[in-house]
Amino acid sequence: MEKKDLRIVFMGTPEFAVETLKALVENEYNVVAVVTQPDKPVGRHGSVLQPSPVKQYAVEKNLPVLQPVKMKDPEFVEQLRSFHADLQVVVAFRMLPEVVWDMPRFGTFNVHAALLPQYRGAAPINWAVINGETATGVTTFFLDHDIDTGRIIMQRQMTIPDDADVEYVYDHLMVLGAQIALETIDMIIKGDGQVESIPQQQLLDKTGDDVELHQAPKIFKETCRIAWNAMAKSVYDFVRGLCPYPGAWTQLTKDDGTQPLVLKVFKTAKTQRPAVGAVGNIVIEKNRMYVSCADHLLELLEVQVSGKKRMAVRDFLNGFKEIGSYRVE
């Protein structure tokens, strides 16, 4: 089998998925259709529809685009079937019903931004950094009935530097994900549709019972609130695990009944200085701002007050002279 003989339907929505679709197109794989989310209402009144990054690229390359509201919709299923795909490639998309993932004769594989079975779920990059992991990677696996549990085809690892935030890891995994997708497809082509894969349970059995299996659930606003009663290293990882989006946050409060202020925290620095006073106590020294955690002071470097732009702490302190009467919680 050659590239031109393998009919591929690609499924994805965000920028992360575009890198893989772009790699397929530029390397002349036979992408016969693209499936992505419906256009999203934006603007003050939601009157403007914004196409997904994947749709924008697909339209630019004159690829047929399908945008189902419901993946089980009979009209969509028949339309998808009409492309006679041999293989479906999924990157950063929604959960698929069996009638969709089981349609191609060679199956459907997903590119997941973690080393499965670790970090199954919607936000694997964020949670890997939040948990202070020193390495992560990408996995290709065949879809089955449950989320992120299918048979693993390939994995590629990357190191997470101690000062890396989510944006850094995202950008590197985006490229690595495109590479592993092409390698996986090439294996399928070489094997005339057959490729070796292993059950995730087999990997779990090798690691033993003492390995904690981390999950990667969707992140909500309340998930992003900083818990200052944690160790400073944990707070440091938490902040970079949510930077730049959606952003870790805390509240600036004082005891006189003043309305609390929401403060987003984008960058911090670890120190070896012991905590001063209660957890959440703010220490200001020469235009530098520290907060007491459970063990050490953590220095805040970049912050944002609601309605303002992201800024260096020095600039924040210059415009907020009352900071000494506040604490964070």
XYZ file of C-alpha atoms in Angstrom, residues 12-276:
265
model
C -9.721 17.809 15.446
C -10.530 21.346 16.520
C -7.836 23.519 18.211
C -4.448 24.820 17.127
C -2.831 21.726 18.647
C -4.567 19.587 15.996
C -3.650 21.874 13.087
C 0.021 20.891 13.312
C -0.843 17.253 12.592
C -3.287 18.075 9.789
C -0.704 20.383 8.257
C 1.925 17.613 8.412
C -0.451 15.214 6.646
C -1.221 17.683 3.863
C 2.354 18.862 3.351
C 3.638 15.292 3.237
C 0.996 14.375 0.641
C -1.077 11.897 2.621
C -4.553 11.335 1.177
C -6.800 13.362 3.509
C -10.282 12.996 2.018
C -12.243 14.951 4.654
C -11.922 16.873 7.912
C -14.334 16.751 10.877
C -14.321 19.602 13.399
C -16.585 21.395 15.880
C -19.348 23.734 14.650
C -18.406 27.403 14.359
C -18.433 29.090 17.763
C -20.405 32.296 18.478
C -18.096 35.133 19.558
C -18.437 38.837 20.185
C -20.542 40.779 22.647
C -23.849 39.400 21.415
C -22.599 36.139 19.945
C -23.627 37.316 16.505
C -20.303 36.450 14.850
C -19.404 32.825 14.164
C -15.749 31.876 14.540
C -14.521 28.744 12.729
C -12.113 26.455 14.543
C -8.397 26.623 13.684
C -8.710 23.198 12.045
C -11.572 24.395 9.839
C -9.662 27.507 8.842
C -6.707 25.430 7.685
C -8.903 22.836 5.954
C -10.814 25.487 4.021
C -7.529 27.108 2.993
C -6.445 23.734 1.549
C -9.840 23.043 -0.100
C -10.527 19.977 2.035
C -14.161 18.915 2.605
C -15.246 19.925 6.125
C -17.953 18.274 8.250
C -19.208 20.007 11.429
C -21.726 17.793 13.204
C -23.547 19.026 16.284
C -24.143 15.425 17.358
C -21.743 12.667 16.375
C -24.555 10.083 16.236
C -26.685 12.150 13.875
C -27.710 9.720 11.088
C -27.203 12.319 8.357
C -23.648 13.004 9.541
C -22.862 9.287 9.881
C -23.979 8.632 6.312
C -22.081 11.644 5.022
C -18.950 10.427 6.830
C -19.441 6.927 5.442
C -19.580 8.328 1.911
C -15.865 9.224 2.082
C -14.961 5.526 2.396
C -12.114 6.213 4.804
C -9.616 3.461 5.488
C -8.375 5.230 8.614
C -9.454 8.068 10.918
C -6.917 10.211 12.780
C -8.127 12.117 15.854
C -6.263 14.944 17.603
C -7.841 17.044 20.382
C -11.448 16.273 19.497
C -14.492 15.053 21.385
C -15.446 11.517 22.401
C -16.628 9.459 19.421
C -19.452 6.915 19.409
C -18.689 3.384 18.220
C -20.603 3.913 14.992
C -17.967 6.529 14.096
C -14.691 5.128 15.469
C -15.417 1.631 14.228
C -16.299 2.773 10.702
C -12.921 2.645 8.865
C -11.537 -0.795 8.003
C -8.201 0.038 9.692
C -9.818 1.701 12.696
C -9.414 5.109 14.332
C -6.368 6.235 16.270
C -5.971 9.204 18.574
C -2.913 11.345 19.339
C -2.969 11.991 23.094
C -0.672 14.534 24.758
C 0.563 12.269 27.546
C 2.244 8.928 28.123
C -0.802 6.723 28.579
C -2.068 5.177 30.749
C -0.976 8.236 32.737
C -3.075 11.398 32.389
C -6.190 10.124 30.719
C -8.629 12.984 30.233
C -9.195 16.426 28.754
C -6.233 18.395 30.172
C -3.149 16.138 30.241
C -0.597 18.889 29.575
C -1.842 21.105 32.404
C -1.981 18.312 34.965
C 1.460 16.945 34.116
C 3.013 20.349 34.859
C 0.780 20.967 37.903
C 1.944 17.660 39.371
C 5.592 18.578 38.850
C 6.340 15.854 36.323
C 9.828 15.974 34.820
C 8.759 14.190 31.625
C 5.668 13.705 29.497
C 5.070 12.803 25.882
C 2.587 11.743 23.232
C 0.795 8.481 22.592
C -1.053 7.075 19.608
C -3.721 4.527 20.463
C -6.759 2.912 18.866
C -10.089 4.220 20.124
C -12.444 1.922 21.975
C -15.516 2.309 24.171
C -13.892 4.190 27.066
C -11.966 7.471 27.152
C -8.210 7.133 26.487
C -8.093 3.418 27.296
C -7.446 1.863 23.870
C -4.518 -0.251 22.703
C -1.272 1.727 22.473
C 0.518 1.888 19.136
C 3.465 4.252 19.757
C 4.839 6.659 22.369
C 7.416 9.460 22.279
C 8.789 11.190 25.391
C 9.941 14.755 26.130
C 11.588 16.332 29.158
C 9.768 19.060 31.077
C 12.250 21.697 32.293
C 11.669 22.878 35.864
C 10.862 26.405 34.687
C 8.611 25.381 31.770
C 4.986 26.488 31.692
C 2.086 24.916 29.816
C 2.699 27.010 26.709
C 6.232 25.609 26.380
C 5.109 22.008 26.826
C 2.077 22.510 24.549
C 4.219 23.853 21.706
C 6.697 20.977 21.928
C 4.032 18.272 22.212
C 2.145 19.785 19.279
C 5.165 19.159 17.034
C 5.915 15.779 18.599
C 2.262 14.784 18.128
C 2.439 15.531 14.400
C 5.606 13.466 14.098
C 4.182 10.445 15.899
C 0.989 10.606 13.832
C 2.985 10.337 10.616
C 5.092 7.500 12.028
C 1.953 5.651 13.071
C 0.348 6.058 9.646
C 3.540 4.881 7.961
C 3.473 1.749 10.123
C -0.123 1.114 9.086
C 0.756 1.606 5.415
C 3.780 -0.679 5.683
C 1.669 -3.383 7.327
C -1.175 -3.073 4.798
C -3.464 -1.920 7.567
C -2.063 -4.153 10.285
C -0.021 -2.686 13.124
C 1.122 -4.060 16.453
C -0.500 -2.519 19.526
C -0.538 -3.393 23.217
C -3.268 -3.157 25.876
C -2.724 -0.411 28.435
C -3.254 -2.945 31.200
C -0.090 -4.684 30.017
C 1.885 -1.496 30.739
C 0.189 -1.155 34.122
C 1.100 -4.733 35.011
C 4.768 -3.986 34.254
C 4.883 -0.864 36.453
C 3.531 -2.590 39.548
C 0.928 -1.668 42.151
C 3.001 1.120 43.735
C 2.722 3.488 40.721
C 0.039 6.139 41.123
C -2.189 6.534 38.075
C -2.804 10.260 37.510
C -5.926 11.529 35.760
C -6.345 14.714 33.704
C -9.915 15.970 34.134
C -11.253 19.125 32.546
C -10.162 22.315 34.291
C -12.732 24.814 35.559
C -12.361 28.273 37.111
C -12.494 26.997 40.684
C -9.839 24.391 39.827
C -7.452 27.294 39.164
C -7.651 28.858 42.622
C -4.304 28.757 44.425
C -4.139 26.890 47.731
C -1.459 28.786 49.651
C -1.438 26.200 52.460
C 0.450 23.847 50.126
C 4.235 23.598 49.924
C 5.857 26.411 47.908
C 7.100 23.959 45.253
C 3.532 22.707 44.742
C 2.212 26.252 44.319
C 5.082 27.037 41.925
C 4.141 24.013 39.777
C 0.447 24.841 40.015
C 1.012 28.354 38.644
C 3.138 27.255 35.688
C 0.712 24.401 35.023
C -2.003 26.971 34.303
C 0.096 29.597 32.503
C -0.793 31.332 30.285
C -4.279 29.829 30.111
C -6.582 29.591 31.971
C -4.357 31.164 34.639
C -4.002 30.477 38.369
C -5.752 33.006 40.607
C -6.130 34.115 44.174
C -8.015 36.780 46.116
C -6.508 39.874 47.718
C -8.473 40.577 50.876
C -8.253 42.763 53.949
C -10.230 42.821 57.174
C -12.030 46.175 56.772
C -14.728 44.760 54.498
C -13.200 46.085 51.286
C -14.335 44.136 48.247
C -11.768 41.379 47.523
C -9.702 41.705 44.351
C -9.047 38.774 42.029
C -5.352 38.482 41.192
C -4.146 36.139 38.470
C -0.633 34.813 38.978
C 1.346 33.826 35.871
C 4.892 33.443 37.079
C 6.597 32.799 40.404
C 10.060 31.957 41.709
C 11.008 29.502 44.445
C 13.026 30.686 47.434
C 14.637 28.975 50.396
C 13.400 31.638 52.781
C 11.093 30.376 55.544
C 7.454 31.480 55.506
C 6.719 34.644 57.476
